[in-house]
mmCIF file of C-alpha atoms (C1' of nucleotides) in Angstrom:
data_model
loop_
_atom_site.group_PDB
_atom_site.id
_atom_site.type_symbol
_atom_site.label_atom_id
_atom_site.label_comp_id
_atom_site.label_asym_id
_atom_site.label_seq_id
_atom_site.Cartn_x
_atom_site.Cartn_y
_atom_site.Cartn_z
ATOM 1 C CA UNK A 1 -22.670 41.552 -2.217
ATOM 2 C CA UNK A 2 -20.651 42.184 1.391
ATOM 3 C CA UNK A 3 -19.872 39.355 3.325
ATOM 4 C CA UNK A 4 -22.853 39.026 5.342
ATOM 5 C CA UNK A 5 -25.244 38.112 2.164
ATOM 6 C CA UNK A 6 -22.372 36.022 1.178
ATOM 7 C CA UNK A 7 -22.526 34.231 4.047
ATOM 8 C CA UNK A 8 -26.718 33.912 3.695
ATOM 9 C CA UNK A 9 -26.068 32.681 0.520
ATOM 10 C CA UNK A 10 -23.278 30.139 0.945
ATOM 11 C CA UNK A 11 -24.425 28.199 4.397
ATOM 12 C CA UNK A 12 -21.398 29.644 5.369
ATOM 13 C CA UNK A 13 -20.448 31.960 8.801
ATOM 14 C CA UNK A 14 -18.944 35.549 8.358
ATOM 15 C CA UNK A 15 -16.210 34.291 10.433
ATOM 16 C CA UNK A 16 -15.750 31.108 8.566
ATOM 17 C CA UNK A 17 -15.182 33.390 5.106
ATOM 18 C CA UNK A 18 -13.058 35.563 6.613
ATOM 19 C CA UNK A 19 -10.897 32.242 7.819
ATOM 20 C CA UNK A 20 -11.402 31.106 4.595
ATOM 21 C CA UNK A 21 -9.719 34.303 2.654
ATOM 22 C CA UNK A 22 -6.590 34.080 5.159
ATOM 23 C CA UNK A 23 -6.468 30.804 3.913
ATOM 24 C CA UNK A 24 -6.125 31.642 0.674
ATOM 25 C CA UNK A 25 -9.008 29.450 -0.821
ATOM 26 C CA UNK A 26 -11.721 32.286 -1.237
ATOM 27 C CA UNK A 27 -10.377 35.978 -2.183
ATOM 28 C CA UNK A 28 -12.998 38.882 -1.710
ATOM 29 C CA UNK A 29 -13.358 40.078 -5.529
ATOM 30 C CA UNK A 30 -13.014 43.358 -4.561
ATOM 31 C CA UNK A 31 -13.226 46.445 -1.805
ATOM 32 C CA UNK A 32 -15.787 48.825 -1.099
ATOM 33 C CA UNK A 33 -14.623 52.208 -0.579
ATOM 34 C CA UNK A 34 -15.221 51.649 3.693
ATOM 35 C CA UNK A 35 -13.158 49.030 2.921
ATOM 36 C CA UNK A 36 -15.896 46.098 2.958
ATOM 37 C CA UNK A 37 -15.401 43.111 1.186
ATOM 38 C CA UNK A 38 -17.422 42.363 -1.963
ATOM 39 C CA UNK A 39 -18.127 39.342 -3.850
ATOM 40 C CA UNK A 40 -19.860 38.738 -7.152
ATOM 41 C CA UNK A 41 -21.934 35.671 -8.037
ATOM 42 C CA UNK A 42 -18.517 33.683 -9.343
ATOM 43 C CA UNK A 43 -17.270 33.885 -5.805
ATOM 44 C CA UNK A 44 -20.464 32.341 -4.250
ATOM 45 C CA UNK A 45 -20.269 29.608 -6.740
ATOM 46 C CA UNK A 46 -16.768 29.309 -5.238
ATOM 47 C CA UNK A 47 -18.038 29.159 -1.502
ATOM 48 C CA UNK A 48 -20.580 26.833 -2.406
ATOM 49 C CA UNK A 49 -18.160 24.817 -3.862
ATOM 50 C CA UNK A 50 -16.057 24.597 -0.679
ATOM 51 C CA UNK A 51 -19.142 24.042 1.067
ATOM 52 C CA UNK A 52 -19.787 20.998 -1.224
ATOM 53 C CA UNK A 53 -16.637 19.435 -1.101
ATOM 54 C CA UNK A 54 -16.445 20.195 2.780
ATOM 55 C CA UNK A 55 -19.778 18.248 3.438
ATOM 56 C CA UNK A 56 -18.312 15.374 1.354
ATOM 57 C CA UNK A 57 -15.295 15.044 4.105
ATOM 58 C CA UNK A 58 -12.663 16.394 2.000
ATOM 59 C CA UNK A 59 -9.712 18.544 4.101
ATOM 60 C CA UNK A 60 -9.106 22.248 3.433
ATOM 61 C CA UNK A 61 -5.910 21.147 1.492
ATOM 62 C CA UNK A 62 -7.714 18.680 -0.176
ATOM 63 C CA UNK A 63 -10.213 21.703 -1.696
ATOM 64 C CA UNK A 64 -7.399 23.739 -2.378
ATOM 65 C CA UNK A 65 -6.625 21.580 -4.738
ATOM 66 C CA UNK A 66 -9.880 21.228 -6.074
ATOM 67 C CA UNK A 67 -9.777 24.883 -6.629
ATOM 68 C CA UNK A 68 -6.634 25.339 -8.587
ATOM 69 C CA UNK A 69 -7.952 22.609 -10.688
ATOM 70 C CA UNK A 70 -11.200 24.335 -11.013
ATOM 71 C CA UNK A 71 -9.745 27.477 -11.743
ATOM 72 C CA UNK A 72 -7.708 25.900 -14.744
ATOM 73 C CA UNK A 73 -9.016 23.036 -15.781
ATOM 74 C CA UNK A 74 -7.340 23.495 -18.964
ATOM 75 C CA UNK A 75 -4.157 22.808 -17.289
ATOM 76 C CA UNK A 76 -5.117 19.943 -15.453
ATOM 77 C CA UNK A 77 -6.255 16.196 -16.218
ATOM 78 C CA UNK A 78 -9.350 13.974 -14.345
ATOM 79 C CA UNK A 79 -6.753 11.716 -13.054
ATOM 80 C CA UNK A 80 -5.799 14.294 -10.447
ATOM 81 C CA UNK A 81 -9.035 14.964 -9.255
ATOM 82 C CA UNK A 82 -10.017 11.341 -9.159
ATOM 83 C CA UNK A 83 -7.158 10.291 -7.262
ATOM 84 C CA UNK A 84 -7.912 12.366 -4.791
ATOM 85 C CA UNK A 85 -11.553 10.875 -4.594
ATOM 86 C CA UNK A 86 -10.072 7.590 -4.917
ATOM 87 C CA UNK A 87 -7.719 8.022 -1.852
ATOM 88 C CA UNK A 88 -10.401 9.529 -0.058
ATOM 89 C CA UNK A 89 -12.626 6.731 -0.034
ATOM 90 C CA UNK A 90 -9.801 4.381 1.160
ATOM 91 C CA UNK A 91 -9.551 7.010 4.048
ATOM 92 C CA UNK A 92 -13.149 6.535 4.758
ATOM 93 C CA UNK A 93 -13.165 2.697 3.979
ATOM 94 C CA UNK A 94 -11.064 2.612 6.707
ATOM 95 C CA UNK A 95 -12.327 4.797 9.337
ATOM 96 C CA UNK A 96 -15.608 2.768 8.629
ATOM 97 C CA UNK A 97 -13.892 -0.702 9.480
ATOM 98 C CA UNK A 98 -12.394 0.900 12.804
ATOM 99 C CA UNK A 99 -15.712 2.219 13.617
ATOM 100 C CA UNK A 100 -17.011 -1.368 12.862
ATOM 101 C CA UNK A 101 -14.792 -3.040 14.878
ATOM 102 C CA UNK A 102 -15.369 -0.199 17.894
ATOM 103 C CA UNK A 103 -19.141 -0.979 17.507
ATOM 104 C CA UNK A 104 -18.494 -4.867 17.491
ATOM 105 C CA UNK A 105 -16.598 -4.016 20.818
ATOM 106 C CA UNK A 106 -18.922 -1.807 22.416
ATOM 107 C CA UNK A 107 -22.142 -4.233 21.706
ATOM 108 C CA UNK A 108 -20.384 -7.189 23.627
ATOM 109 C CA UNK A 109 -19.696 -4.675 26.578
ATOM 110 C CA UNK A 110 -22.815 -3.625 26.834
ATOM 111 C CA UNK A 111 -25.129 -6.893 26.046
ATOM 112 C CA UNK A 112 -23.335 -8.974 28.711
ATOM 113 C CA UNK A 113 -24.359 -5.622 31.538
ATOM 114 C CA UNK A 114 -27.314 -6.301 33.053
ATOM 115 C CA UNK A 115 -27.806 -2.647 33.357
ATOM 116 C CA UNK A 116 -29.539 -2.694 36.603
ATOM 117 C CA UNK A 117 -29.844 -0.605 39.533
ATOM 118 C CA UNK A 118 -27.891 -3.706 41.565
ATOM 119 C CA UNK A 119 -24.335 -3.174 42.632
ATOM 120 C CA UNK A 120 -21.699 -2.559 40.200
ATOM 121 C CA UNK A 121 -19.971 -5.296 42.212
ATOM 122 C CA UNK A 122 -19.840 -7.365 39.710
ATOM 123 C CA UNK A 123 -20.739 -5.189 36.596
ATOM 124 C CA UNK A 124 -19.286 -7.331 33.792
ATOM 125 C CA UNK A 125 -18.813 -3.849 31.752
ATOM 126 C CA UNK A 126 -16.188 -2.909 34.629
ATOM 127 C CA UNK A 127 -15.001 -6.860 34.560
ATOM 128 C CA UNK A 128 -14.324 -6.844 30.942
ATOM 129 C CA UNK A 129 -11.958 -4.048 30.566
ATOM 130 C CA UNK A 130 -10.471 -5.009 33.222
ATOM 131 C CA UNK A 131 -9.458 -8.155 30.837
ATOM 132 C CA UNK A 132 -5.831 -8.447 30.175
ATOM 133 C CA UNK A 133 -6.103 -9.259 26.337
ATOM 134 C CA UNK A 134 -9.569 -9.754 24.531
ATOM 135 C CA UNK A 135 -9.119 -9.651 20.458
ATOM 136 C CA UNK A 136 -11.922 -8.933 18.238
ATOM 137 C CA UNK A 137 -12.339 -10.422 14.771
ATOM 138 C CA UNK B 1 8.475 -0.342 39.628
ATOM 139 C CA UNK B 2 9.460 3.395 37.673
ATOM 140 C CA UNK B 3 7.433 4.739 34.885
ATOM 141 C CA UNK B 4 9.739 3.495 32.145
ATOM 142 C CA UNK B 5 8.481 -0.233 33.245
ATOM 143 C CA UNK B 6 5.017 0.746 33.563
ATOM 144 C CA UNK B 7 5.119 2.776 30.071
ATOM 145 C CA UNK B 8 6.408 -0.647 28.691
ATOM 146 C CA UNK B 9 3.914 -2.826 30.603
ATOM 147 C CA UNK B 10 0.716 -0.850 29.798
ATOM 148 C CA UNK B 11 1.629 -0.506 26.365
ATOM 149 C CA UNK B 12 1.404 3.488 27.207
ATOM 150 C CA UNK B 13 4.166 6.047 26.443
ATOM 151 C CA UNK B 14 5.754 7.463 29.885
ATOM 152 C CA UNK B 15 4.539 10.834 28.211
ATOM 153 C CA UNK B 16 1.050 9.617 28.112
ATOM 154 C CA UNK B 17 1.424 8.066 31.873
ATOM 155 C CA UNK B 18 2.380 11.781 33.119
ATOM 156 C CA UNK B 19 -0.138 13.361 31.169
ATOM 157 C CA UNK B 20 -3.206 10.848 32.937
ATOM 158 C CA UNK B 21 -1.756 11.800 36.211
ATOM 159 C CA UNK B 22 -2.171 15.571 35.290
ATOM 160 C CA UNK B 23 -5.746 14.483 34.509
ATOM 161 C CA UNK B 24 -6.408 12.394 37.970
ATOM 162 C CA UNK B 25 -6.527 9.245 35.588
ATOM 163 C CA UNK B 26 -3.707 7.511 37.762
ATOM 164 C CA UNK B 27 -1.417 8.600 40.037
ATOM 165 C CA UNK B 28 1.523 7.005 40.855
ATOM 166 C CA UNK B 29 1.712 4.653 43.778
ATOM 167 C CA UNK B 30 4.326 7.020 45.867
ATOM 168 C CA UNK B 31 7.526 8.866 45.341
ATOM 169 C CA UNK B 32 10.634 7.559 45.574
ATOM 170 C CA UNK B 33 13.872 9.445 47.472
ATOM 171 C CA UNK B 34 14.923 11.019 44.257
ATOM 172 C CA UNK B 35 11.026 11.870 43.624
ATOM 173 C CA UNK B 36 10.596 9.275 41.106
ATOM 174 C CA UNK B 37 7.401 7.629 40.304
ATOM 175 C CA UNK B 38 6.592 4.166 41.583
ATOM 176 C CA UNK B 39 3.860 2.283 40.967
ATOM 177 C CA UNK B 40 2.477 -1.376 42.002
ATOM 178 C CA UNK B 41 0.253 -4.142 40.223
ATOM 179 C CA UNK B 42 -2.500 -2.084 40.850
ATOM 180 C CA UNK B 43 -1.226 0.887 39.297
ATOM 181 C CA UNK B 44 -0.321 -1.431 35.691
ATOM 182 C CA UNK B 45 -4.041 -2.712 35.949
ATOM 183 C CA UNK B 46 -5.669 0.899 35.956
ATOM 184 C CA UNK B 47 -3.116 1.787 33.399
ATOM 185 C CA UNK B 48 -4.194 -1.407 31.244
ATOM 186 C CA UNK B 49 -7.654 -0.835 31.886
ATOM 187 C CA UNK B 50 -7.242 2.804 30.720
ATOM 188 C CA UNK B 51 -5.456 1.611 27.666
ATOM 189 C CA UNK B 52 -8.204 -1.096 26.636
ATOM 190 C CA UNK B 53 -11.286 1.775 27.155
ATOM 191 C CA UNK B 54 -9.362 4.109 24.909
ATOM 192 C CA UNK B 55 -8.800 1.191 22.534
ATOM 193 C CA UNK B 56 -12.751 0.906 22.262
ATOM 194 C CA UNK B 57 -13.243 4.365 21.790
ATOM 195 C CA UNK B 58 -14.152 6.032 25.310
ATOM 196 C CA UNK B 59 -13.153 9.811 25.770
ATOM 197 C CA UNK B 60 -10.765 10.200 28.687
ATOM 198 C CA UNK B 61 -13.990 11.752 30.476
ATOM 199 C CA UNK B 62 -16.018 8.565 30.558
ATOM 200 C CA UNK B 63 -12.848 6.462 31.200
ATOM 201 C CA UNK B 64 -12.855 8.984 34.323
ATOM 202 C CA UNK B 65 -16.184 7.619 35.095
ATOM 203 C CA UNK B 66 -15.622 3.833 34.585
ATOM 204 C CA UNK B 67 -12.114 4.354 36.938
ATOM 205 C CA UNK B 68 -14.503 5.939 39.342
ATOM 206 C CA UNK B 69 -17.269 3.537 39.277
ATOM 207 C CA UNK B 70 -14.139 0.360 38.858
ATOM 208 C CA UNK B 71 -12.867 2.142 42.350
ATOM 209 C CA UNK B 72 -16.039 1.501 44.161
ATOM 210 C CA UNK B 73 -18.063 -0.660 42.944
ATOM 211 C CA UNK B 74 -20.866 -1.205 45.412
ATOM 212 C CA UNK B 75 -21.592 2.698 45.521
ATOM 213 C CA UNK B 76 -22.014 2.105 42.028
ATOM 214 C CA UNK B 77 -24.916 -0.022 39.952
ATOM 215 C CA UNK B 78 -24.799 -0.980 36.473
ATOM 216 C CA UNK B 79 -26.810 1.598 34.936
ATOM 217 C CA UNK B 80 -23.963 3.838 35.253
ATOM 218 C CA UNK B 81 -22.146 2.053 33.011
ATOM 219 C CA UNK B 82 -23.817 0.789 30.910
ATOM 220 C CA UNK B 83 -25.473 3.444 30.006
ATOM 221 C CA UNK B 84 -21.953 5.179 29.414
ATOM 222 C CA UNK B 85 -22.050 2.209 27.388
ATOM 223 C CA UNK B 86 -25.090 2.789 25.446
ATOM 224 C CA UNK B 87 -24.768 6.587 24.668
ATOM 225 C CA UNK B 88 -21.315 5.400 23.322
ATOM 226 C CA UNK B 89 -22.958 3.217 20.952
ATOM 227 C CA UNK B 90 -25.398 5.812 19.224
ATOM 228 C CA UNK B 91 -22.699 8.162 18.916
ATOM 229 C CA UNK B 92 -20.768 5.542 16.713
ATOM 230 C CA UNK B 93 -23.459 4.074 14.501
ATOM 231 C CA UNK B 94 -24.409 7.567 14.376
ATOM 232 C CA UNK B 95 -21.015 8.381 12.599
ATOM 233 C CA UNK B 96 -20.782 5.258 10.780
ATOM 234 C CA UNK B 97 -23.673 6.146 9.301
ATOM 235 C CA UNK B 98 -22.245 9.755 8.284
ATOM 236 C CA UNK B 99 -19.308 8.172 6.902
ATOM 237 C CA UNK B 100 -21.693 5.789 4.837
ATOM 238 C CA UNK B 101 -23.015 8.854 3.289
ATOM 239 C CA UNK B 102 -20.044 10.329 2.955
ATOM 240 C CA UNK B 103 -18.944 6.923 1.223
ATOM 241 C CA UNK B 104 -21.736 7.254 -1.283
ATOM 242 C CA UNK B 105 -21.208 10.343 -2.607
ATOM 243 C CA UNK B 106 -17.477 10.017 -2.830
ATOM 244 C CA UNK B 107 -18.388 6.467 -4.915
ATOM 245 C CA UNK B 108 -20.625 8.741 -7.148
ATOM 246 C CA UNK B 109 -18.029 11.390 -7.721
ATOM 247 C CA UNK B 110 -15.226 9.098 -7.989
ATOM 248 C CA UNK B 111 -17.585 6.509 -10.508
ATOM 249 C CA UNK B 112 -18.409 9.333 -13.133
ATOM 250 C CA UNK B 113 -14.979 10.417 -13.779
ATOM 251 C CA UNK B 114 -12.805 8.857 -16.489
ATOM 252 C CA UNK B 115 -9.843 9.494 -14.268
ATOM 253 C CA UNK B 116 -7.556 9.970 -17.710
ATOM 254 C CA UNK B 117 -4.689 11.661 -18.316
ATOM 255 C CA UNK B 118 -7.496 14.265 -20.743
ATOM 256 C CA UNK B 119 -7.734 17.773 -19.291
ATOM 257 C CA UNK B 120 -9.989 18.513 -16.847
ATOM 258 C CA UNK B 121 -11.960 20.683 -19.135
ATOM 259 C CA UNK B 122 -15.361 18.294 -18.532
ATOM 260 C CA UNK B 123 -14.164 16.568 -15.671
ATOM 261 C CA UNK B 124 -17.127 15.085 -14.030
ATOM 262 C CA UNK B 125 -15.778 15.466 -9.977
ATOM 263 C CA UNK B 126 -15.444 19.237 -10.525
ATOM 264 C CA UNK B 127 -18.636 19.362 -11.826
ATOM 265 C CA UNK B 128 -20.488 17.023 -9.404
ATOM 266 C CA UNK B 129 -18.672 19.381 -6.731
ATOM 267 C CA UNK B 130 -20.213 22.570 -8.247
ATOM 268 C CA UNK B 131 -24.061 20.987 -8.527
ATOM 269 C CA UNK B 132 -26.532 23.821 -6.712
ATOM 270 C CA UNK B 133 -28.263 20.650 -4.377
ATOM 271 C CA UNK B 134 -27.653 17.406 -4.402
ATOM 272 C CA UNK B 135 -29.203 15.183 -1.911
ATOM 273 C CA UNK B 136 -27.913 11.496 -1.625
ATOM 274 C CA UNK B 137 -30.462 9.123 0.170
ATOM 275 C "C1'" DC C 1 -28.341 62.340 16.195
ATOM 276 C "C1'" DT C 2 -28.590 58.099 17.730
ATOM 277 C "C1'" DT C 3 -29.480 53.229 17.547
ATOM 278 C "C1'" DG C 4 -28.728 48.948 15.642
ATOM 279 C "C1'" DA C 5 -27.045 46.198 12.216
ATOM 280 C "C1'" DC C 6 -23.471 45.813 9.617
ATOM 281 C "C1'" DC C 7 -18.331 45.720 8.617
ATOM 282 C "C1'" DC C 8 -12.951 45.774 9.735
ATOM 283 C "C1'" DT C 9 -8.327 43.935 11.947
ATOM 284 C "C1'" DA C 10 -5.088 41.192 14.611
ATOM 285 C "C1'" DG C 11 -4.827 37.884 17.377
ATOM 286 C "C1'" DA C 12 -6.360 34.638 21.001
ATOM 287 C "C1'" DG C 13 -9.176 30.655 22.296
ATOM 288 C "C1'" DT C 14 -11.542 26.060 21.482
ATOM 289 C "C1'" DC C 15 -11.536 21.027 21.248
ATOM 290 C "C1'" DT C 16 -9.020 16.360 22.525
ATOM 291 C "C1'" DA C 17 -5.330 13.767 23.614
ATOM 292 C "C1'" DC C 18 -1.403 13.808 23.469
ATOM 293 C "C1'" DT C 19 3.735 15.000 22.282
ATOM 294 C "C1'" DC C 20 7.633 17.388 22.915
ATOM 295 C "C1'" DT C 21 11.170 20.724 24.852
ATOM 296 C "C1'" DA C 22 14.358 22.824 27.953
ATOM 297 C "C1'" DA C 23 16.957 22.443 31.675
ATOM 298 C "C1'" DG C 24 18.040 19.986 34.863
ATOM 299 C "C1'" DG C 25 18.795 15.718 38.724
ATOM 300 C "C1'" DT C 26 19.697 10.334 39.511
ATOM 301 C "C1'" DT C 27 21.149 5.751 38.777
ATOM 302 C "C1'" DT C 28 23.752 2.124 36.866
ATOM 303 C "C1'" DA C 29 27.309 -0.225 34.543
ATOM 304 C "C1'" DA C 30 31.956 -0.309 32.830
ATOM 305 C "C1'" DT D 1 34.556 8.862 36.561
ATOM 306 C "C1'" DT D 2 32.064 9.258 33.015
ATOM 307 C "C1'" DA D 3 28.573 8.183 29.819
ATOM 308 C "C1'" DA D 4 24.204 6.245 28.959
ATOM 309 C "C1'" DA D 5 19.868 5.778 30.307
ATOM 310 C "C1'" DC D 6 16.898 6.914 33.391
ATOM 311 C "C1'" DC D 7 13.950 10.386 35.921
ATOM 312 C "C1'" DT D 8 11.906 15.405 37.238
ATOM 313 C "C1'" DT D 9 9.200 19.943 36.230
ATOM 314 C "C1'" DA D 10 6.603 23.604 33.891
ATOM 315 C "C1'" DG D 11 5.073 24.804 29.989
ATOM 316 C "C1'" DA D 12 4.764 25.077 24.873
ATOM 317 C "C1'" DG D 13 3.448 22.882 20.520
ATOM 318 C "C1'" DT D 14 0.532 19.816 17.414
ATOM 319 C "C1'" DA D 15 -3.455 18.631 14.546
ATOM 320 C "C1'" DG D 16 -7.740 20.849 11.820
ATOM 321 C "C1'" DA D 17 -11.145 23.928 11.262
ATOM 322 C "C1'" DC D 18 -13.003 26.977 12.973
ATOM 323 C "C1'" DT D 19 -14.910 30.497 16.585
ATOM 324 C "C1'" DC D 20 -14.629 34.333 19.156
ATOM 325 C "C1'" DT D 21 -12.915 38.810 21.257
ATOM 326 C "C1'" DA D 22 -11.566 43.516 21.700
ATOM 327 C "C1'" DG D 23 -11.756 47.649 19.934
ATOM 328 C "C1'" DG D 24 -12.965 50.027 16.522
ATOM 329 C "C1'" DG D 25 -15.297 52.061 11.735
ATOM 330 C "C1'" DT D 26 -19.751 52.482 8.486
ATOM 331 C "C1'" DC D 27 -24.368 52.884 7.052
ATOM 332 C "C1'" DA D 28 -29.477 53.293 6.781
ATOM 333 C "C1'" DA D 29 -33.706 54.376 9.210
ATOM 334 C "C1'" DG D 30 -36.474 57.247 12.184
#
DNA sequence: CTTGACCCTAGAGTCTACTCTAAGGTTTAA
DNA sequence: TTAAACCTTAGAGTAGACTCTAGGGTCAAG
């Protein structure tokens, strides 16, 4: 299959599998004679995967090393793979809290605005960053 | 005072402080002899109020908007900012509620593997990762 | 034989918000 | 007077993951 089905097939854009090659995490299997790159079902099970593990929020690095693992798994033990995961989900965990706390922020901004078509005059949005310190817990 | 002092009273790096004026985010008060910037109390409190709109997760864009609204108020009316306000609101619980999904199926991956030290032959992440669909609600 | 849909490469551009560098000039304190 | 600690500019670099462009070749249908 050239790149195009490939792409059809995977959710993925030409351009994105060609990035994906010079990155080293998805090799065409082989040539055509025009010089075309072909794939065979194994290498759509591989963009799929990258697809997969993309979608879940890991990092190109991150699916490299899902790859090797993948590609050996002989040679390799769960705890790598789960550590990964594991750190992953402290990454997120936290990104979740900030978010949280951003949210928490925004809501007491915006619920103290009367929204109004009167005068920002005395817009409390405006008013409260202007606030030298404000902590929220 | 120079932009040293006002990097160290705005809690902003003099980098950062050069970069906003590049933007139109602040200028500096005037110029001294030597073409140094100076800035006045006014200048720290846009810088501050800059600093605590980044802090709750404005784009430089809308803080543009907020300085321009905070500059003249009564052209200004609420709505403007608060619905700045708003917009900003859905956009977070929107990705809070990505990363909750994300969260999920990280928790399933990470749950079903023993994380051992025993290869990776069966390792359940891999395999989660190279499922055809799988659709976490 | 031409049109349109493919494919190729190398390399540049995008996004946001900085962050840093090079190569200088100024001020201050000892 | 000299060294440290400031300040200036224009412009490049950083992160991550694409996304696109220019300028060209290839292939199947009508």
């Amino acid at each position: 299959m050239k790149i195009g089905e490939l792409a059809k097939e995977s959710g993925l854009s030409v351009h994105t599998l060609r990035y994906y090659e010079k990155q080293d995490l998805l090799l065409a299997t082989a040539r055509s004679e025009s010089n075309y790159r072909l794939y065979d079902q194994q290498a759509l099970g591989t963009a799929r995967f990258i697809r997969r593990s993309r979608e879940i929020g890991f990092s190109l690095e991150e699916v490299a090393v899902f790859l090797s693992i993948r590609a050996d798994k002989p040679a390799h033990v769960c705890a790598e793979a789960k550590t990964l995961a594991e750190n992953k989900i402290v990454d997120v965990e936290q990104k979740i809290s900030e978010l949280k706390q951003v949210l928490s922020a925004l809501h007491k901004l915006s619920d103290a605005c009367c929204g109004g078509n009167e005068s920002a005059e005395h817009c409390s949005i405006i008013d409260a960053l202007e606030q030298s310190d404000q902590e929220a817990s």
